[in-house]
Short mmCIF file of C-alpha atoms in Angstrom, two decimals:
data_model
loop_
_atom_site.label_atom_id
_atom_site.label_comp_id
_atom_site.label_asym_id
_atom_site.label_seq_id
_atom_site.Cartn_x
_atom_site.Cartn_y
_atom_site.Cartn_z
CA MET A 1 97.13 86.17 -227.31
CA SER A 2 100.36 85.58 -229.01
CA SER A 3 102.68 83.01 -226.94
CA GLU A 4 104.88 86.59 -226.58
CA LEU A 5 102.17 87.90 -224.35
CA LEU A 6 101.73 84.95 -222.83
CA ARG A 7 105.13 84.55 -222.28
CA SER A 8 104.92 88.52 -220.67
CA LEU A 9 101.95 87.65 -218.83
CA TRP A 10 103.59 84.64 -217.21
CA VAL A 11 106.87 87.00 -216.08
CA ALA A 12 104.80 89.57 -214.81
CA THR A 13 102.51 87.07 -212.28
CA GLY A 14 106.38 85.78 -211.52
CA GLU A 15 107.25 89.57 -210.58
CA THR A 16 104.22 90.18 -208.93
CA LEU A 17 104.63 87.66 -206.46
CA TYR A 18 108.16 87.87 -206.00
CA MET A 19 107.33 91.63 -205.04
CA THR A 20 104.04 90.29 -202.79
CA SER A 21 105.97 87.72 -201.29
CA VAL A 22 109.14 89.34 -200.33
CA ALA A 23 107.11 92.30 -198.82
CA ALA A 24 104.56 89.79 -197.09
CA VAL A 25 107.65 88.49 -195.16
CA LEU A 26 109.26 91.80 -194.08
CA VAL A 27 105.73 93.42 -193.42
CA LEU A 28 104.89 90.61 -190.84
CA LEU A 29 108.54 90.53 -189.60
CA ALA A 30 108.09 94.47 -188.53
CA GLY A 31 104.44 94.74 -188.09
CA LEU A 32 103.85 92.17 -185.61
CA PRO A 33 106.15 93.56 -183.13
CA LEU A 34 104.58 97.27 -184.09
CA GLY A 35 101.12 95.50 -183.20
CA VAL A 36 102.18 94.01 -180.21
CA LEU A 37 103.81 97.17 -178.60
CA LEU A 38 101.02 99.34 -179.59
CA VAL A 39 98.58 97.15 -177.75
CA ILE A 40 101.04 96.66 -174.67
CA THR A 41 102.63 99.76 -174.32
CA ASP A 42 99.02 101.64 -174.18
CA ARG A 43 97.44 102.90 -170.93
CA GLY A 44 96.62 100.05 -168.69
CA GLY A 45 98.79 97.46 -171.36
CA LEU A 46 101.32 94.81 -169.88
CA TRP A 47 104.34 97.38 -170.55
CA GLU A 48 102.75 100.80 -170.00
CA ARG A 49 104.83 103.31 -171.98
CA PRO A 50 102.48 106.42 -172.32
CA ALA A 51 105.11 108.47 -174.53
CA LEU A 52 106.13 105.27 -176.51
CA SER A 53 102.74 104.37 -177.33
CA ARG A 54 101.49 107.91 -178.25
CA VAL A 55 104.94 108.19 -180.71
CA LEU A 56 104.00 104.88 -182.46
CA GLY A 57 100.13 105.63 -182.75
CA THR A 58 101.25 108.99 -184.24
CA LEU A 59 103.70 107.12 -186.58
CA VAL A 60 101.14 104.59 -187.89
CA ASN A 61 98.64 106.53 -188.36
CA VAL A 62 100.90 109.33 -190.70
CA GLY A 63 101.88 106.17 -192.27
CA ARG A 64 98.53 104.84 -193.10
CA SER A 65 97.44 108.71 -194.27
CA VAL A 66 99.86 108.97 -196.88
CA PRO A 67 98.48 107.86 -200.23
CA PHE A 68 100.38 104.91 -201.69
CA ILE A 69 101.30 106.51 -205.22
CA ILE A 70 102.67 109.73 -203.33
CA LEU A 71 104.87 107.85 -200.63
CA MET A 72 106.38 105.81 -203.25
CA VAL A 73 107.94 108.60 -204.94
CA ALA A 74 108.10 110.77 -201.65
CA ILE A 75 110.85 107.73 -200.48
CA VAL A 76 112.96 107.31 -203.66
CA PRO A 77 116.24 108.66 -201.74
CA LEU A 78 115.49 105.77 -199.22
CA THR A 79 115.05 103.23 -201.99
CA ARG A 80 117.70 104.48 -203.49
CA VAL A 81 120.12 104.28 -200.03
CA LEU A 82 118.31 100.38 -199.65
CA VAL A 83 118.56 98.60 -202.83
CA GLY A 84 120.67 100.92 -204.87
CA THR A 85 118.06 101.87 -207.67
CA THR A 86 114.46 103.00 -207.82
CA ILE A 87 113.44 101.21 -210.59
CA GLY A 88 112.71 97.78 -211.03
CA THR A 89 110.93 95.28 -209.13
CA THR A 90 112.85 94.96 -205.78
CA ALA A 91 112.98 98.71 -205.87
CA ALA A 92 109.60 98.77 -205.53
CA ILE A 93 109.39 95.98 -202.42
CA VAL A 94 110.79 99.18 -200.58
CA PRO A 95 107.59 101.57 -200.50
CA LEU A 96 105.31 98.14 -200.82
CA VAL A 97 107.04 97.47 -196.80
CA VAL A 98 106.79 100.55 -195.62
CA ALA A 99 103.42 101.34 -196.85
CA ALA A 100 102.15 97.88 -194.98
CA ILE A 101 103.88 97.96 -191.87
CA PRO A 102 101.58 100.30 -190.16
CA PHE A 103 98.48 98.75 -191.81
CA MET A 104 99.83 95.43 -190.57
CA GLY A 105 100.93 97.10 -187.02
CA ARG A 106 97.07 97.97 -187.01
CA VAL A 107 95.58 94.65 -187.82
CA VAL A 108 97.88 93.05 -185.49
CA GLU A 109 96.73 95.66 -182.53
CA GLN A 110 92.89 94.91 -183.35
CA GLY A 111 93.52 91.31 -183.04
CA LEU A 112 95.41 91.08 -180.26
CA ARG A 113 92.65 93.57 -178.52
CA GLU A 114 89.83 91.00 -178.74
CA VAL A 115 91.82 88.93 -176.52
CA ASP A 116 89.74 89.21 -173.47
CA ALA A 117 91.90 90.88 -171.01
CA GLY A 118 90.73 88.37 -167.97
CA LEU A 119 92.91 85.81 -169.53
CA VAL A 120 96.07 87.96 -169.92
CA GLU A 121 95.25 89.07 -166.17
CA ALA A 122 95.00 85.41 -164.98
CA ALA A 123 98.34 84.67 -166.73
CA VAL A 124 99.98 87.82 -164.98
CA ALA A 125 98.08 86.21 -161.51
CA MET A 126 100.26 83.04 -161.81
CA GLY A 127 103.45 84.82 -162.19
CA ALA A 128 103.84 84.76 -166.18
CA THR A 129 106.73 87.17 -167.33
CA ARG A 130 105.56 89.80 -170.00
CA ARG A 131 107.13 87.70 -172.90
CA ARG A 132 104.88 84.71 -171.76
CA VAL A 133 102.02 86.50 -171.60
CA VAL A 134 102.62 87.86 -175.21
CA PHE A 135 103.70 84.42 -176.99
CA GLY A 136 101.93 81.98 -174.72
CA VAL A 137 98.64 83.99 -174.36
CA LEU A 138 98.30 86.82 -176.54
CA ILE A 139 99.18 85.59 -179.92
CA PRO A 140 97.45 81.96 -179.52
CA GLU A 141 94.70 83.52 -178.33
CA ALA A 142 94.32 85.99 -181.41
CA LEU A 143 95.71 83.43 -183.69
CA PRO A 144 92.52 82.98 -186.28
CA SER A 145 92.40 86.60 -186.41
CA LEU A 146 96.05 87.75 -186.75
CA VAL A 147 95.73 84.84 -189.84
CA ARG A 148 92.88 86.53 -191.28
CA GLY A 149 94.54 89.78 -190.75
CA THR A 150 97.46 88.78 -192.73
CA ALA A 151 95.45 87.53 -195.49
CA LEU A 152 93.94 91.33 -195.45
CA VAL A 153 97.32 92.74 -195.58
CA VAL A 154 98.83 90.25 -198.44
CA ILE A 155 95.79 91.07 -200.62
CA SER A 156 96.06 95.06 -200.01
CA LEU A 157 99.70 94.12 -200.73
CA LEU A 158 98.98 92.63 -204.25
CA GLY A 159 97.14 95.87 -205.38
CA TYR A 160 99.72 98.32 -204.23
CA SER A 161 101.72 96.04 -206.02
CA ALA A 162 100.00 96.59 -209.24
CA MET A 163 100.58 100.27 -208.53
CA ALA A 164 104.40 100.30 -208.12
CA GLY A 165 104.57 98.28 -211.34
CA ALA A 166 103.11 101.47 -213.08
CA VAL A 167 105.72 103.59 -212.09
CA GLY A 168 108.47 100.98 -213.24
CA GLY A 169 108.20 97.99 -210.74
CA GLY A 170 107.30 95.43 -213.42
CA GLY A 171 104.79 92.83 -212.65
CA LEU A 172 100.92 93.00 -213.70
CA GLY A 173 100.02 96.58 -213.20
CA ASP A 174 102.82 97.44 -215.33
CA LEU A 175 101.97 95.19 -218.26
CA ALA A 176 98.12 95.95 -217.73
CA VAL A 177 98.54 99.51 -218.51
CA LYS A 178 101.53 99.07 -220.84
CA TYR A 179 100.17 96.72 -223.14
CA GLY A 180 96.06 96.57 -222.24
CA TYR A 181 96.03 100.27 -221.59
CA MET A 182 98.16 102.36 -223.97
CA ARG A 183 98.33 99.87 -226.91
CA PHE A 184 94.04 98.85 -226.21
CA ARG A 185 95.14 95.24 -225.78
CA THR A 186 92.13 94.07 -224.11
CA ASP A 187 93.06 90.61 -224.00
CA VAL A 188 96.24 91.54 -221.91
CA MET A 189 94.00 93.57 -219.57
CA LEU A 190 91.86 90.89 -219.26
CA GLY A 191 94.65 88.21 -218.79
CA CYS A 192 96.37 90.38 -215.85
CA LEU A 193 92.83 90.99 -214.29
CA VAL A 194 91.88 87.24 -214.20
CA VAL A 195 95.41 86.43 -212.75
CA LEU A 196 95.16 89.06 -209.77
CA LEU A 197 91.84 87.91 -209.24
CA VAL A 198 92.93 84.14 -208.77
CA LEU A 199 95.85 85.29 -206.51
CA VAL A 200 93.70 86.85 -204.52
CA GLN A 201 91.41 84.40 -204.16
CA LEU A 202 94.19 82.11 -203.26
CA VAL A 203 95.03 84.11 -200.53
CA GLN A 204 91.69 84.58 -199.32
CA TRP A 205 90.99 81.29 -199.51
CA LEU A 206 94.30 80.28 -197.65
CA GLY A 207 93.79 82.61 -194.75
CA ASP A 208 90.08 81.40 -194.30
CA GLY A 209 91.11 77.96 -194.20
CA LEU A 210 94.08 78.32 -191.74
CA ALA A 211 91.96 80.77 -189.32
CA SER A 212 89.21 78.27 -189.38
CA ARG A 213 91.73 75.47 -188.69
CA PHE A 214 92.57 77.55 -185.62
CA GLU A 215 89.29 77.99 -184.68
CA ARG A 216 88.45 74.54 -184.55
CA ALA A 217 90.92 72.96 -182.85
CA SER A 218 89.61 76.00 -179.63
CA SER A 219 85.93 75.33 -180.25
CA MET B 1 98.32 83.66 -143.76
CA ILE B 2 97.00 87.12 -145.13
CA GLU B 3 96.93 90.54 -143.17
CA LEU B 4 95.89 93.61 -144.81
CA ARG B 5 96.86 96.58 -142.78
CA GLY B 6 95.00 100.30 -143.44
CA VAL B 7 94.78 99.75 -147.23
CA SER B 8 93.39 102.21 -149.46
CA LYS B 9 93.04 102.22 -153.06
CA VAL B 10 92.18 105.25 -155.21
CA TYR B 11 91.56 105.13 -158.51
CA GLY B 12 91.83 108.57 -161.00
CA GLN B 13 93.84 111.75 -159.61
CA GLY B 14 92.32 115.26 -158.51
CA ALA B 15 88.95 115.85 -159.21
CA HIS B 16 88.22 112.54 -160.26
CA GLU B 17 89.36 110.54 -157.61
CA VAL B 18 87.48 107.65 -156.60
CA PRO B 19 88.15 105.80 -153.83
CA ALA B 20 87.22 101.76 -153.78
CA LEU B 21 89.12 100.89 -150.69
CA ARG B 22 89.24 102.88 -147.48
CA ASN B 23 91.79 101.99 -144.64
CA VAL B 24 90.69 98.05 -145.23
CA SER B 25 92.63 96.20 -142.45
CA LEU B 26 91.63 91.99 -142.29
CA ARG B 27 93.42 88.95 -141.04
CA VAL B 28 92.89 85.78 -142.30
CA GLU B 29 94.06 83.03 -140.44
CA PHE B 30 96.11 79.71 -142.09
CA GLY B 31 93.55 77.04 -143.46
CA GLU B 32 90.66 79.04 -142.90
CA VAL B 33 88.25 79.96 -145.93
CA PHE B 34 87.51 83.65 -145.61
CA GLY B 35 84.72 85.18 -147.14
CA VAL B 36 84.47 89.06 -148.48
CA LEU B 37 80.98 90.02 -148.60
CA GLY B 38 79.88 93.08 -150.35
CA GLN B 39 77.33 94.17 -153.06
CA SER B 40 78.77 94.93 -156.49
CA GLY B 41 80.64 98.20 -156.56
CA ALA B 42 81.67 97.61 -152.74
CA GLY B 43 85.53 97.23 -153.73
CA LYS B 44 85.53 93.33 -153.53
CA SER B 45 87.20 92.96 -157.21
CA THR B 46 89.84 95.59 -155.78
CA LEU B 47 90.98 94.16 -152.60
CA ILE B 48 91.20 90.76 -153.81
CA ARG B 49 93.27 92.18 -156.60
CA CYS B 50 95.22 93.91 -153.93
CA LEU B 51 96.19 90.44 -152.33
CA ASN B 52 98.33 89.39 -155.79
CA LEU B 53 98.83 93.03 -156.66
CA LEU B 54 97.25 92.87 -159.76
CA GLU B 55 96.01 96.68 -158.42
CA ARG B 56 98.70 98.37 -156.35
CA PRO B 57 97.32 99.59 -153.26
CA THR B 58 97.48 103.75 -152.83
CA THR B 59 98.40 102.95 -149.18
CA GLY B 60 98.69 100.24 -146.42
CA GLU B 61 100.36 97.09 -146.06
CA VAL B 62 99.65 93.75 -147.80
CA ARG B 63 101.28 90.59 -146.34
CA VAL B 64 100.76 87.05 -147.71
CA ASP B 65 102.32 83.89 -146.35
CA GLY B 66 104.61 86.22 -143.98
CA ARG B 67 105.87 88.29 -147.14
CA ASP B 68 105.13 92.11 -147.32
CA MET B 69 103.95 91.87 -151.09
CA LEU B 70 104.73 95.62 -151.83
CA ALA B 71 108.37 95.19 -150.97
CA LEU B 72 109.10 92.85 -153.40
CA GLY B 73 110.80 93.06 -156.75
CA PRO B 74 109.65 92.22 -160.35
CA ASP B 75 110.90 88.88 -159.75
CA GLU B 76 110.30 87.96 -156.34
CA LEU B 77 106.75 89.50 -157.26
CA ARG B 78 106.19 86.60 -160.02
CA ALA B 79 107.16 84.00 -157.87
CA ALA B 80 104.94 84.92 -154.77
CA ARG B 81 102.18 84.83 -157.35
CA GLN B 82 102.96 81.41 -158.09
CA GLY B 83 102.28 80.51 -154.35
CA ILE B 84 99.01 82.12 -154.61
CA GLY B 85 96.33 80.50 -157.05
CA MET B 86 93.10 82.29 -158.27
CA ILE B 87 89.98 81.76 -159.78
CA PHE B 88 87.49 83.93 -161.82
CA GLN B 89 83.73 84.36 -162.37
CA HIS B 90 84.59 84.02 -165.62
CA PHE B 91 87.02 81.10 -165.60
CA ASN B 92 89.25 83.02 -167.86
CA LEU B 93 90.49 79.96 -169.40
CA PHE B 94 92.57 79.77 -172.48
CA SER B 95 90.72 78.92 -175.39
CA SER B 96 93.27 77.76 -177.49
CA ARG B 97 94.62 75.42 -175.04
CA THR B 98 93.09 71.92 -173.87
CA VAL B 99 92.16 71.34 -170.56
CA ALA B 100 95.21 69.64 -169.68
CA GLY B 101 97.25 72.70 -171.25
CA ASN B 102 95.43 75.23 -169.17
CA VAL B 103 96.13 72.91 -166.10
CA ALA B 104 100.00 72.93 -167.47
CA PHE B 105 100.07 76.65 -168.11
CA PRO B 106 101.33 77.72 -164.29
CA LEU B 107 103.33 74.50 -164.29
CA GLU B 108 105.41 76.05 -167.32
CA VAL B 109 105.52 79.24 -165.79
CA ALA B 110 107.24 77.40 -162.71
CA GLY B 111 109.88 75.82 -164.99
CA CYS B 112 108.57 72.10 -164.70
CA SER B 113 109.98 69.35 -166.61
CA HIS B 114 107.45 67.80 -169.52
CA ALA B 115 107.42 64.62 -167.03
CA GLN B 116 106.52 67.03 -164.10
CA ILE B 117 103.73 68.79 -165.99
CA ARG B 118 102.31 65.51 -167.12
CA GLU B 119 102.22 63.64 -163.64
CA ARG B 120 101.00 66.57 -162.20
CA VAL B 121 98.48 67.57 -164.57
CA ASP B 122 96.90 63.60 -164.35
CA GLU B 123 96.82 63.88 -160.64
CA LEU B 124 94.84 67.41 -160.83
CA LEU B 125 92.52 66.45 -163.21
CA ALA B 126 91.78 63.17 -161.55
CA LEU B 127 91.30 65.43 -158.06
CA VAL B 128 88.25 67.63 -159.65
CA GLY B 129 86.81 64.57 -161.58
CA LEU B 130 87.72 65.42 -165.16
CA SER B 131 90.12 62.94 -166.05
CA ASP B 132 88.24 62.11 -169.23
CA LYS B 133 88.15 65.84 -170.78
CA ALA B 134 92.15 66.42 -170.62
CA GLY B 135 91.83 66.28 -174.21
CA ALA B 136 89.18 68.58 -174.69
CA TYR B 137 88.72 72.64 -175.37
CA PRO B 138 87.23 74.95 -173.12
CA SER B 139 84.38 75.86 -175.16
CA GLN B 140 83.59 72.31 -175.04
CA LEU B 141 83.10 72.11 -171.25
CA SER B 142 79.87 73.38 -169.12
CA GLY B 143 80.31 76.16 -166.52
CA GLY B 144 80.87 73.75 -163.92
CA GLN B 145 83.47 71.75 -165.46
CA LYS B 146 85.56 75.20 -166.87
CA GLN B 147 85.50 76.33 -163.14
CA ARG B 148 86.71 72.82 -161.87
CA VAL B 149 89.60 73.09 -164.64
CA GLY B 150 90.14 76.89 -163.39
CA ILE B 151 90.64 75.23 -159.64
CA ALA B 152 92.68 72.12 -161.66
CA ARG B 153 94.85 75.13 -163.28
CA ALA B 154 94.98 77.40 -159.50
CA LEU B 155 96.31 74.42 -157.46
CA ALA B 156 98.88 73.17 -160.15
CA PRO B 157 101.43 74.74 -158.68
CA ARG B 158 100.73 73.95 -155.14
CA PRO B 159 99.82 77.23 -153.85
CA ARG B 160 99.60 77.90 -150.06
CA VAL B 161 96.60 80.70 -150.84
CA LEU B 162 93.76 80.14 -152.99
CA LEU B 163 92.23 83.44 -154.10
CA SER B 164 88.45 83.04 -155.74
CA ASP B 165 86.80 85.76 -157.34
CA GLU B 166 83.27 85.34 -157.68
CA ALA B 167 83.98 81.77 -158.65
CA THR B 168 80.20 80.58 -158.51
CA SER B 169 78.35 83.71 -159.29
CA ALA B 170 78.05 82.94 -163.04
CA LEU B 171 76.82 78.98 -162.16
CA ASP B 172 73.48 77.76 -161.40
CA PRO B 173 72.34 76.91 -157.90
CA GLU B 174 73.38 73.22 -158.13
CA THR B 175 76.86 73.71 -159.88
CA THR B 176 77.52 76.66 -157.10
CA ARG B 177 76.87 73.77 -154.53
CA SER B 178 79.31 71.10 -156.29
CA VAL B 179 81.90 73.63 -156.78
CA LEU B 180 81.75 75.16 -153.32
CA GLY B 181 81.77 71.34 -151.98
CA LEU B 182 84.71 71.20 -153.87
CA LEU B 183 86.49 74.11 -152.99
CA ARG B 184 85.91 72.92 -149.19
CA ASP B 185 87.30 69.30 -149.73
CA ILE B 186 90.58 71.05 -150.93
CA ASN B 187 90.33 73.58 -148.18
CA ARG B 188 90.35 70.48 -145.99
CA GLN B 189 92.68 67.94 -147.42
CA LEU B 190 95.52 70.39 -147.98
CA GLY B 191 95.06 72.87 -145.72
CA LEU B 192 94.94 75.40 -148.18
CA THR B 193 93.72 79.13 -147.21
CA ILE B 194 91.43 80.33 -149.31
CA LEU B 195 90.00 84.12 -149.47
CA LEU B 196 86.86 84.53 -151.42
CA ILE B 197 84.65 87.10 -152.42
CA THR B 198 81.47 87.04 -153.10
CA HIS B 199 77.53 88.79 -153.18
CA GLN B 200 75.91 85.67 -152.10
CA MET B 201 75.20 85.06 -148.42
CA GLU B 202 74.73 81.52 -149.78
CA VAL B 203 78.52 81.42 -150.40
CA VAL B 204 79.48 82.70 -146.96
CA LYS B 205 76.68 80.53 -145.05
CA SER B 206 77.74 77.04 -146.85
CA ILE B 207 81.57 77.33 -146.48
CA CYS B 208 83.18 80.01 -144.65
CA ASP B 209 84.85 80.17 -140.80
CA SER B 210 85.24 83.96 -141.13
CA VAL B 211 83.54 86.77 -142.94
CA ALA B 212 84.14 90.32 -143.86
CA VAL B 213 81.43 92.88 -144.91
CA LEU B 214 82.53 95.16 -147.03
CA GLU B 215 80.12 98.53 -147.79
CA ARG B 216 82.06 101.49 -149.70
CA GLY B 217 85.00 100.31 -149.85
CA ARG B 218 85.37 99.98 -145.96
CA VAL B 219 84.83 97.10 -143.67
CA VAL B 220 81.69 97.28 -141.88
CA GLU B 221 81.62 93.76 -140.31
CA GLN B 222 84.53 90.85 -139.42
CA GLY B 223 84.58 87.39 -137.67
CA LYS B 224 83.32 84.02 -137.23
CA VAL B 225 80.35 83.41 -139.30
CA VAL B 226 78.59 81.64 -136.57
CA ASP B 227 79.11 84.52 -133.88
CA LEU B 228 77.92 87.17 -136.47
CA ILE B 229 74.60 85.16 -137.41
CA ALA B 230 73.76 84.54 -134.22
CA ARG B 231 74.41 87.99 -133.21
CA PRO B 232 71.41 90.44 -133.44
CA GLY B 233 71.83 93.78 -134.93
CA THR B 234 74.78 92.82 -137.29
CA ARG B 235 74.39 92.77 -141.09
CA LEU B 236 74.98 89.18 -141.29
CA HIS B 237 71.98 88.36 -139.22
CA ASP B 238 69.81 90.58 -140.61
CA LEU B 239 71.09 89.11 -144.07
CA CYS B 240 70.18 85.70 -143.06
CA TYR B 241 66.84 86.34 -141.19
CA PRO B 242 64.78 88.97 -143.28
CA ARG B 243 62.44 90.42 -140.70
CA SER B 244 58.63 90.76 -141.61
CA VAL B 245 57.37 91.29 -137.96
CA PRO B 246 58.72 94.49 -136.22
CA VAL B 247 60.47 93.48 -133.20
CA ASP B 248 58.95 96.67 -131.13
CA ALA B 249 55.82 96.33 -131.83
CA ALA B 250 53.50 96.42 -129.04
CA ALA B 251 52.89 93.14 -127.83
CA ALA B 252 50.02 91.54 -126.68
CA PRO B 253 48.36 92.71 -123.13
CA GLY B 254 50.53 91.25 -120.26
CA GLY B 255 52.55 89.47 -122.88
CA ARG B 256 56.10 90.00 -123.67
CA ARG B 257 57.68 89.57 -127.21
CA VAL B 258 60.95 87.76 -126.87
CA GLU B 259 63.83 87.27 -129.79
CA LEU B 260 66.36 84.58 -129.13
CA SER B 261 68.98 82.88 -130.77
CA LEU B 262 69.92 79.31 -130.79
CA VAL B 263 73.50 78.18 -131.65
CA GLY B 264 74.77 74.76 -132.01
CA GLU B 265 72.79 72.20 -129.25
CA HIS B 266 70.52 74.99 -128.38
CA SER B 267 68.76 74.88 -131.48
CA THR B 268 68.32 71.17 -131.28
CA ARG B 269 66.04 71.42 -127.92
CA PRO B 270 62.39 71.81 -127.60
CA ILE B 271 62.81 75.68 -125.61
CA LEU B 272 59.04 76.58 -126.19
CA THR B 273 57.32 73.85 -125.12
CA THR B 274 59.80 73.42 -122.03
CA LEU B 275 58.82 77.05 -121.12
CA ALA B 276 55.22 76.46 -121.42
CA ARG B 277 55.50 73.37 -119.26
CA ARG B 278 57.62 74.38 -116.66
CA PHE B 279 56.18 77.97 -116.21
CA GLY B 280 52.90 77.83 -117.44
CA VAL B 281 53.20 80.43 -120.08
CA ASP B 282 52.10 80.32 -123.90
CA ALA B 283 54.65 81.30 -126.37
CA TRP B 284 53.16 82.46 -129.71
CA LEU B 285 55.68 82.01 -132.36
CA LEU B 286 55.69 84.81 -134.65
CA GLU B 287 58.77 84.31 -136.60
CA GLY B 288 61.58 81.25 -136.81
CA SER B 289 64.25 80.39 -138.68
CA MET B 290 67.07 77.65 -138.54
CA GLU B 291 69.98 77.89 -140.77
CA ARG B 292 73.04 75.78 -141.53
CA VAL B 293 75.98 77.50 -141.37
CA GLY B 294 78.73 75.28 -142.14
CA GLU B 295 78.33 72.31 -139.74
CA THR B 296 76.76 74.18 -137.52
CA ARG B 297 73.13 75.07 -136.90
CA VAL B 298 71.75 78.64 -136.12
CA GLY B 299 68.34 79.66 -135.45
CA ARG B 300 66.67 82.77 -134.31
CA LEU B 301 62.84 82.85 -132.99
CA LEU B 302 60.69 85.63 -132.24
CA PHE B 303 57.83 84.96 -130.38
CA GLU B 304 55.41 86.45 -127.69
CA LEU B 305 55.25 85.10 -124.01
CA THR B 306 51.90 85.79 -122.49
CA GLY B 307 50.87 84.52 -119.32
CA PRO B 308 51.27 86.12 -115.38
CA PRO B 309 54.17 88.55 -114.98
CA GLU B 310 55.82 86.50 -112.52
CA ALA B 311 55.63 83.14 -114.84
CA VAL B 312 57.07 85.60 -117.55
CA ASP B 313 59.65 86.64 -115.47
CA GLY B 314 60.63 83.07 -114.58
CA ALA B 315 60.59 82.05 -118.35
CA LEU B 316 62.95 84.86 -119.17
CA GLY B 317 65.41 83.61 -116.21
CA PHE B 318 65.53 80.16 -117.31
CA LEU B 319 66.17 81.04 -121.00
CA ARG B 320 69.21 83.12 -119.29
CA GLU B 321 70.34 79.98 -117.03
CA GLN B 322 70.56 78.37 -119.82
CA GLY B 323 73.39 80.20 -121.47
CA LEU B 324 70.58 81.86 -123.97
CA THR B 325 70.77 85.87 -124.37
CA PRO B 326 66.77 86.49 -124.74
CA ARG B 327 66.30 90.31 -126.19
CA VAL B 328 63.05 91.41 -124.65
CA PRO B 329 62.61 94.84 -126.63
CA HIS B 330 61.34 97.79 -124.25
CA VAL B 331 57.71 98.98 -125.84
#
């Protein structure tokens, strides 16, 4: 592999990391509250709001059922409004975030639902406010599974970001398609795959490590 | 201290209505240990949750420590709940917090300072004998230790009332005894009123002053534990003294079958031999059992008196003179 191609690989990795990490932060910021709302507005929840719960549930299901490649082109107008362009790495972040928020919401919801209802009941019986029950009981108790879920979402973002690259977003996906596939450069293709593999492993390892640290603390 | 008046709770609506409590009224005096005894499905859990409004009654009135609970706004309700401790069958400890962190939780809710919290947590862990476990996590504790942490946590904000939701049902007999002993001590030392629900007669006998028996959502019996156990025909009496000999079965020729409850000092006298000596009757013991109810001994004897009719009558008269109420089933 020539030094020029190595440079491309280096740049592409940077772009992928940029897309994925910015998207991950935004997804976390939006997905956590969404997941909390999905849990507490449900019937028998801490803040029962059946109508809101249904609306959120439907939105999440719609978001989850649109294939990413279609979502990406379908929300082009939104992307244009938000970042002023529809091409490039920054533009690719918009569909990434939109696609992953519902996913993150469900992951958080599932984690929170695993928390024993008796703990919530105990906290309510002690006179805790809703806010304290959520931040003082639900989230700390669900922390290991929230961390694992986040790793899962970040890994999916890496995959999505490769797809976003294919339609002009840059990054490893872009490089792999343009050089590895279209110009029959197997070495570039392999290079991209290896970098992606390493990234996925890293995220998984980090997630597992953090999660089991939290678990060890409480067992 | 606690008063329920005409409390009903219905789950579901329309055709799916399931009544859990039907017109329940009960009264718990200040400083007493009050038991609600019932099988699973009798409505005990719903009843105890109606006191701190974890469940809202469909109809009726709930007063705790003079407050009309159903009239409280959200903030007032939270404040009232801080004055009502609760312990649970499965302990419900926060697994992400240490023992000290669990006990600290209600104090954080109450807005205490760090220094206050630390002092109070130390005090409570000493009270329940777990000072050395402050930094341990719940998963590192035995069942009995977990419940002690639960008790310390419930007592942290100095409640006036403690609710116990089957607190000993998940514990082995020995641990049950030690946890009940702790509850008894707390009740005495702190003057804490305790309402507990249980399906175990043992719990009622060992620490309750008063009891209400719940069946299919209704209170079918209520009163002092000793009185109810000593009175034949009550459910408590029957639970305490399961019968193997039918009381009304035909007696031996010329014999009279007699059933006797003995409470307190009566239980310490040699009644049968006294009858034999003074009236020349024979007493055939059919069934007998002595129970400790709190600090009182309560017993039941079923025996047959044989001898000349006037001697038997004399013996029965003597029992009545002693303040006993022998029951002589008509055959």
